[in-house]
């Protein structure tokens, strides 16, 4: 079986979906499925990763819609080499291009590949109801009516990373009627075994944290992630509380919002912005933190959350993270509302736990990872579903 994945970018800085592909590919390959990727990166663009699968780089798309007409010709020429095309994401030109190219191949009498779409949370109602997304929500309504609805409903299946995402997707747009909606789960590779080099790399990046306890936020610094709530709640909690662990906010912070958050936290010397952490730095941050925090307003899966679980770290998240039920039921973390009072409350609740209780929650976190988010199990499930569609 040969599968082509279609995605905007495979640059690791672009976020979770490309990392998800990298996580599962080695294991699905062992099951006899060959995977290639076509993306809208420039041919000369280099990644920090070393990938053992083929990546076809078509060239950057234009505008936020990622308009790239060269992809259609590439698909017409190459799509017949694959049994199935798997599209990652919505609201981008390549979804329409796949739809048109596959239909053109069918009309020519050729055996076109099956098509699967993986929305990665992009059908979550949050994106249509958030106060700061009114114009984008209107744009999505129009794109849904003219394009995405037919792409979704005529695809052979829609894949979701968890049951919560699958259920929420059915509530967002009128006319949503896919042929099949399947929870294929998601997983990450086990983290590397802890070694001294991780500590060295992290503390070289953040020397002010050496010999100090800290809480870790590691993600994109974006409005959706609730960073402002975290800074406000932490700042209030840290007043007259010198024993409170430090707070590390790790992620690219060059954006206007990132700079705004740095200014918001400027008066609190216990809040540290590390910038993006990669490789040994990242694993050093995970292994040395007391707990991982992500007070997101919407999170489809959260690879960093699961990485924290796999490092035996309890996670403090909101009920807008789609895997919160598994985490709550497994005792691997604490869950709150995505409000100031909710975030403040969950920080207080964590602080009130004894060291023994915190360590026990960390152990539960690792068991939770093994049960629900191990990439080998996820790859086996995905491979089985893919074969059933062909």
Short mmCIF file of C-alpha atoms in Angstrom, two decimals, residues 64-365:
data_model
loop_
_atom_site.label_atom_id
_atom_site.label_comp_id
_atom_site.label_asym_id
_atom_site.label_seq_id
_atom_site.Cartn_x
_atom_site.Cartn_y
_atom_site.Cartn_z
CA UNK A 64 -3.10 32.80 3.49
CA UNK A 65 -5.15 30.48 1.26
CA UNK A 66 -1.86 28.97 0.00
CA UNK A 67 -2.84 29.20 -3.66
CA UNK A 68 -0.43 27.00 -5.63
CA UNK A 69 -1.61 25.94 -9.13
CA UNK A 70 1.49 23.80 -9.73
CA UNK A 71 0.09 21.19 -7.31
CA UNK A 72 -2.76 20.28 -9.68
CA UNK A 73 -0.39 19.37 -12.52
CA UNK A 74 1.82 17.43 -10.12
CA UNK A 75 -1.16 15.40 -8.89
CA UNK A 76 -2.46 14.69 -12.39
CA UNK A 77 0.99 13.36 -13.28
CA UNK A 78 1.71 11.45 -10.06
CA UNK A 79 -1.47 10.64 -8.09
CA UNK A 80 -2.00 7.31 -9.87
CA UNK A 81 1.18 6.05 -8.20
CA UNK A 82 -0.63 5.99 -4.86
CA UNK A 83 -3.47 3.93 -3.42
CA UNK A 84 -4.67 6.70 -1.17
CA UNK A 85 -4.23 10.46 -0.78
CA UNK A 86 -4.44 11.80 2.75
CA UNK A 87 -5.06 15.55 3.05
CA UNK A 88 -3.99 17.25 6.27
CA UNK A 89 -6.03 20.32 7.22
CA UNK A 90 -8.79 22.46 5.75
CA UNK A 91 -9.30 26.03 4.47
CA UNK A 92 -6.33 25.79 2.10
CA UNK A 93 -6.22 25.66 -1.69
CA UNK A 94 -4.66 22.20 -1.80
CA UNK A 95 -7.85 20.59 -0.47
CA UNK A 96 -9.76 21.85 -3.52
CA UNK A 97 -6.86 20.87 -5.80
CA UNK A 98 -6.93 17.27 -4.55
CA UNK A 99 -10.70 17.17 -5.06
CA UNK A 100 -10.42 18.46 -8.64
CA UNK A 101 -7.43 16.31 -9.62
CA UNK A 102 -8.93 13.06 -8.32
CA UNK A 103 -12.26 13.79 -10.01
CA UNK A 104 -10.46 14.54 -13.28
CA UNK A 105 -8.66 11.20 -13.07
CA UNK A 106 -11.93 9.39 -12.40
CA UNK A 107 -13.61 11.06 -15.39
CA UNK A 108 -10.74 9.95 -17.61
CA UNK A 109 -11.61 6.37 -16.70
CA UNK A 110 -8.52 5.75 -14.57
CA UNK A 111 -8.50 4.14 -11.15
CA UNK A 112 -7.95 7.17 -8.99
CA UNK A 113 -6.65 6.89 -5.41
CA UNK A 114 -9.00 6.99 -2.45
CA UNK A 115 -9.13 10.31 -0.59
CA UNK A 116 -9.06 10.87 3.15
CA UNK A 117 -9.15 14.23 4.92
CA UNK A 118 -7.73 14.79 8.40
CA UNK A 119 -8.99 18.18 9.69
CA UNK A 120 -6.65 18.36 12.72
CA UNK A 121 -9.23 20.26 14.74
CA UNK A 122 -10.14 22.72 11.99
CA UNK A 123 -13.83 21.76 12.20
CA UNK A 124 -13.92 22.68 15.89
CA UNK A 125 -16.78 25.13 16.65
CA UNK A 126 -14.31 27.36 18.52
CA UNK A 127 -13.07 28.79 15.24
CA UNK A 128 -16.59 29.94 14.33
CA UNK A 129 -17.54 31.35 17.74
CA UNK A 130 -14.38 33.00 19.13
CA UNK A 131 -14.91 36.75 19.58
CA UNK A 132 -11.68 37.68 17.79
CA UNK A 133 -12.44 35.55 14.72
CA UNK A 134 -15.62 37.15 13.33
CA UNK A 135 -14.21 37.92 9.89
CA UNK A 136 -12.37 34.61 9.67
CA UNK A 137 -15.55 32.81 10.73
CA UNK A 138 -17.47 34.53 7.93
CA UNK A 139 -14.73 33.59 5.47
CA UNK A 140 -14.93 29.98 6.65
CA UNK A 141 -18.70 29.94 6.15
CA UNK A 142 -18.24 31.03 2.55
CA UNK A 143 -15.39 28.61 1.87
CA UNK A 144 -17.41 25.83 3.49
CA UNK A 145 -20.45 26.50 1.32
CA UNK A 146 -18.57 26.70 -1.97
CA UNK A 147 -15.62 24.34 -1.43
CA UNK A 148 -14.99 22.45 1.79
CA UNK A 149 -18.46 20.92 2.16
CA UNK A 150 -18.15 19.01 -1.11
CA UNK A 151 -14.54 18.05 -0.33
CA UNK A 152 -15.57 16.66 3.07
CA UNK A 153 -18.73 14.92 1.93
CA UNK A 154 -17.22 13.33 -1.17
CA UNK A 155 -14.01 12.11 0.47
CA UNK A 156 -13.90 8.39 1.18
CA UNK A 157 -13.41 9.09 4.90
CA UNK A 158 -12.65 11.81 7.43
CA UNK A 159 -10.08 10.93 10.09
CA UNK A 160 -10.08 12.36 13.60
CA UNK A 161 -7.41 12.17 16.27
CA UNK A 162 -9.79 11.57 19.19
CA UNK A 163 -13.48 11.00 19.91
CA UNK A 164 -14.03 14.54 21.22
CA UNK A 165 -12.82 16.04 17.94
CA UNK A 166 -15.06 13.70 15.94
CA UNK A 167 -18.14 14.65 17.95
CA UNK A 168 -17.45 18.40 17.92
CA UNK A 169 -16.89 18.45 14.15
CA UNK A 170 -20.48 17.39 13.51
CA UNK A 171 -21.82 20.50 15.29
CA UNK A 172 -20.08 23.30 13.38
CA UNK A 173 -21.44 23.61 9.83
CA UNK A 174 -24.73 22.84 8.12
CA UNK A 175 -24.54 20.17 5.46
CA UNK A 176 -21.76 18.19 7.14
CA UNK A 177 -22.39 14.63 5.96
CA UNK A 178 -19.20 12.60 5.42
CA UNK A 179 -19.31 9.07 4.05
CA UNK A 180 -17.29 7.86 7.03
CA UNK A 181 -16.05 9.63 10.16
CA UNK A 182 -13.40 7.58 11.95
CA UNK A 183 -11.43 8.14 15.14
CA UNK A 184 -8.00 6.81 14.15
CA UNK A 185 -6.31 8.07 17.34
CA UNK A 186 -2.91 9.73 17.44
CA UNK A 187 0.38 8.95 19.07
CA UNK A 188 3.94 10.05 19.61
CA UNK A 189 7.20 8.18 19.65
CA UNK A 190 8.59 7.44 23.10
CA UNK A 191 10.84 10.28 24.27
CA UNK A 192 14.58 9.63 24.31
CA UNK A 193 15.89 8.16 27.55
CA UNK A 194 16.98 10.95 29.83
CA UNK A 195 20.67 11.78 29.68
CA UNK A 196 22.91 14.53 31.12
CA UNK A 197 23.22 16.25 27.73
CA UNK A 198 19.54 17.26 27.95
CA UNK A 199 20.08 19.06 31.24
CA UNK A 200 23.23 20.74 29.92
CA UNK A 201 21.48 22.00 26.77
CA UNK A 202 18.44 23.34 28.62
CA UNK A 203 20.34 25.10 31.38
CA UNK A 204 22.71 26.59 28.83
CA UNK A 205 19.65 28.15 27.20
CA UNK A 206 18.10 29.12 30.55
CA UNK A 207 20.96 29.43 33.09
CA UNK A 208 18.82 31.46 35.48
CA UNK A 209 16.75 28.33 36.18
CA UNK A 210 19.60 26.13 37.38
CA UNK A 211 18.73 24.55 40.76
CA UNK A 212 15.22 26.01 40.63
CA UNK A 213 11.83 24.32 40.27
CA UNK A 214 9.71 25.53 37.39
CA UNK A 215 6.46 25.00 35.53
CA UNK A 216 6.65 24.67 31.76
CA UNK A 217 4.52 26.06 28.95
CA UNK A 218 5.91 24.81 25.63
CA UNK A 219 3.87 25.57 22.54
CA UNK A 220 3.18 28.28 19.99
CA UNK A 221 2.74 31.65 21.73
CA UNK A 222 -0.66 32.43 20.23
CA UNK A 223 -3.95 33.90 21.42
CA UNK A 224 -5.56 30.49 21.21
CA UNK A 225 -3.13 29.02 23.73
CA UNK A 226 -4.32 31.14 26.68
CA UNK A 227 -0.85 32.53 27.44
CA UNK A 228 -2.36 35.76 28.74
CA UNK A 229 -4.51 33.83 31.23
CA UNK A 230 -1.46 31.89 32.38
CA UNK A 231 0.64 35.02 32.92
CA UNK A 232 -2.17 36.80 34.79
CA UNK A 233 -3.01 33.81 37.00
CA UNK A 234 0.62 33.04 37.73
CA UNK A 235 1.40 36.67 38.54
CA UNK A 236 -1.44 36.83 41.04
CA UNK A 237 -0.43 33.54 42.63
CA UNK A 238 3.22 34.55 42.91
CA UNK A 239 2.48 37.68 44.98
CA UNK A 240 4.01 37.12 48.43
CA UNK A 241 4.78 33.50 47.46
CA UNK A 242 8.58 33.24 47.07
CA UNK A 243 8.44 29.42 47.16
CA UNK A 244 6.31 29.23 44.01
CA UNK A 245 8.14 27.48 41.14
CA UNK A 246 9.35 29.70 38.29
CA UNK A 247 7.35 29.78 35.04
CA UNK A 248 9.01 29.04 31.70
CA UNK A 249 7.16 30.07 28.54
CA UNK A 250 8.88 28.30 25.64
CA UNK A 251 8.04 28.94 22.02
CA UNK A 252 8.70 31.39 19.18
CA UNK A 253 7.88 34.84 20.55
CA UNK A 254 8.71 37.15 17.63
CA UNK A 255 5.06 37.77 16.72
CA UNK A 256 3.14 40.85 17.88
CA UNK A 257 1.24 38.69 20.36
CA UNK A 258 4.46 37.15 21.64
CA UNK A 259 5.95 40.59 22.24
CA UNK A 260 2.75 41.67 23.95
CA UNK A 261 3.02 38.71 26.33
CA UNK A 262 6.65 39.55 27.13
CA UNK A 263 5.57 43.09 28.07
CA UNK A 264 2.69 41.73 30.15
CA UNK A 265 5.10 39.58 32.17
CA UNK A 266 7.91 42.14 32.35
CA UNK A 267 7.37 43.06 35.99
CA UNK A 268 7.47 39.45 37.20
CA UNK A 269 11.07 38.22 37.45
CA UNK A 270 9.88 34.64 37.96
CA UNK A 271 8.49 34.40 34.39
CA UNK A 272 11.05 33.45 31.73
CA UNK A 273 10.65 33.46 27.93
CA UNK A 274 13.14 30.96 26.53
CA UNK A 275 12.30 31.23 22.85
CA UNK A 276 11.83 28.06 20.83
CA UNK A 277 13.40 24.94 22.36
CA UNK A 278 14.51 22.12 20.09
CA UNK A 279 16.21 18.75 20.43
CA UNK A 280 18.13 18.29 23.67
CA UNK A 281 16.94 21.69 24.94
CA UNK A 282 13.33 20.64 24.64
CA UNK A 283 13.79 17.29 26.35
CA UNK A 284 15.79 18.95 29.09
CA UNK A 285 12.90 21.36 29.65
CA UNK A 286 10.39 18.49 29.89
CA UNK A 287 12.44 16.22 32.13
CA UNK A 288 13.33 18.97 34.59
CA UNK A 289 9.97 20.71 34.93
CA UNK A 290 7.65 20.09 37.86
CA UNK A 291 4.51 20.18 35.67
CA UNK A 292 3.45 21.06 32.13
CA UNK A 293 0.83 23.78 31.55
CA UNK A 294 -1.35 24.49 28.51
CA UNK A 295 -4.44 26.66 29.28
CA UNK A 296 -5.64 26.56 25.67
CA UNK A 297 -8.96 27.86 24.37
CA UNK A 298 -8.87 25.15 21.70
CA UNK A 299 -6.50 22.25 21.26
CA UNK A 300 -7.25 19.37 18.96
CA UNK A 301 -4.71 16.95 20.40
CA UNK A 302 -1.62 18.66 21.74
CA UNK A 303 1.55 16.73 20.89
CA UNK A 304 3.51 18.62 23.57
CA UNK A 305 0.93 17.55 26.16
CA UNK A 306 1.50 13.91 25.29
CA UNK A 307 5.27 14.41 25.24
CA UNK A 308 4.97 15.69 28.82
CA UNK A 309 2.90 12.66 29.81
CA UNK A 310 5.54 10.39 28.29
CA UNK A 311 8.19 12.14 30.42
CA UNK A 312 6.15 11.33 33.56
CA UNK A 313 4.99 14.91 34.01
CA UNK A 314 1.50 15.82 35.15
CA UNK A 315 -0.29 18.22 32.79
CA UNK A 316 -2.47 21.16 33.79
CA UNK A 317 -4.85 21.87 30.93
CA UNK A 318 -8.34 23.16 30.13
CA UNK A 319 -11.47 21.34 29.06
CA UNK A 320 -10.99 22.84 25.59
CA UNK A 321 -8.16 20.38 24.95
CA UNK A 322 -9.84 17.53 23.12
CA UNK A 323 -8.01 14.78 25.02
CA UNK A 324 -8.91 16.20 28.43
CA UNK A 325 -11.32 13.36 29.23
CA UNK A 326 -8.61 10.73 28.88
CA UNK A 327 -6.24 12.77 31.04
CA UNK A 328 -8.83 13.43 33.72
CA UNK A 329 -9.99 9.81 33.84
CA UNK A 330 -6.41 8.50 33.93
CA UNK A 331 -5.37 10.82 36.76
CA UNK A 332 -2.48 12.20 34.72
CA UNK A 333 -3.25 15.86 35.31
CA UNK A 334 -5.71 18.53 36.34
CA UNK A 335 -8.38 20.13 34.15
CA UNK A 336 -9.99 23.57 34.41
CA UNK A 337 -12.17 25.97 32.44
CA UNK A 338 -10.36 28.23 29.96
CA UNK A 339 -10.95 31.33 32.10
CA UNK A 340 -8.79 33.37 34.45
CA UNK A 341 -10.51 31.87 37.49
CA UNK A 342 -10.23 28.39 36.01
CA UNK A 343 -6.50 28.68 35.36
CA UNK A 344 -5.84 30.32 38.73
CA UNK A 345 -7.84 27.58 40.43
CA UNK A 346 -5.96 24.73 38.77
CA UNK A 347 -2.59 26.29 39.68
CA UNK A 348 -3.71 26.60 43.29
CA UNK A 349 -4.96 23.02 43.27
CA UNK A 350 -1.61 21.76 41.99
CA UNK A 351 0.28 23.81 44.57
CA UNK A 352 -1.88 22.34 47.33
CA UNK A 353 -0.83 18.78 46.45
CA UNK A 354 1.96 17.19 48.42
CA UNK A 355 5.17 16.20 46.65
CA UNK A 356 4.09 12.57 46.92
CA UNK A 357 0.73 13.34 45.29
CA UNK A 358 2.43 15.31 42.50
CA UNK A 359 4.85 12.46 41.83
CA UNK A 360 1.99 9.94 41.81
CA UNK A 361 0.18 12.03 39.21
CA UNK A 362 3.37 12.00 37.13
CA UNK A 363 3.44 8.20 37.25
CA UNK A 364 -0.22 8.13 36.18
CA UNK A 365 0.70 10.42 33.30
#
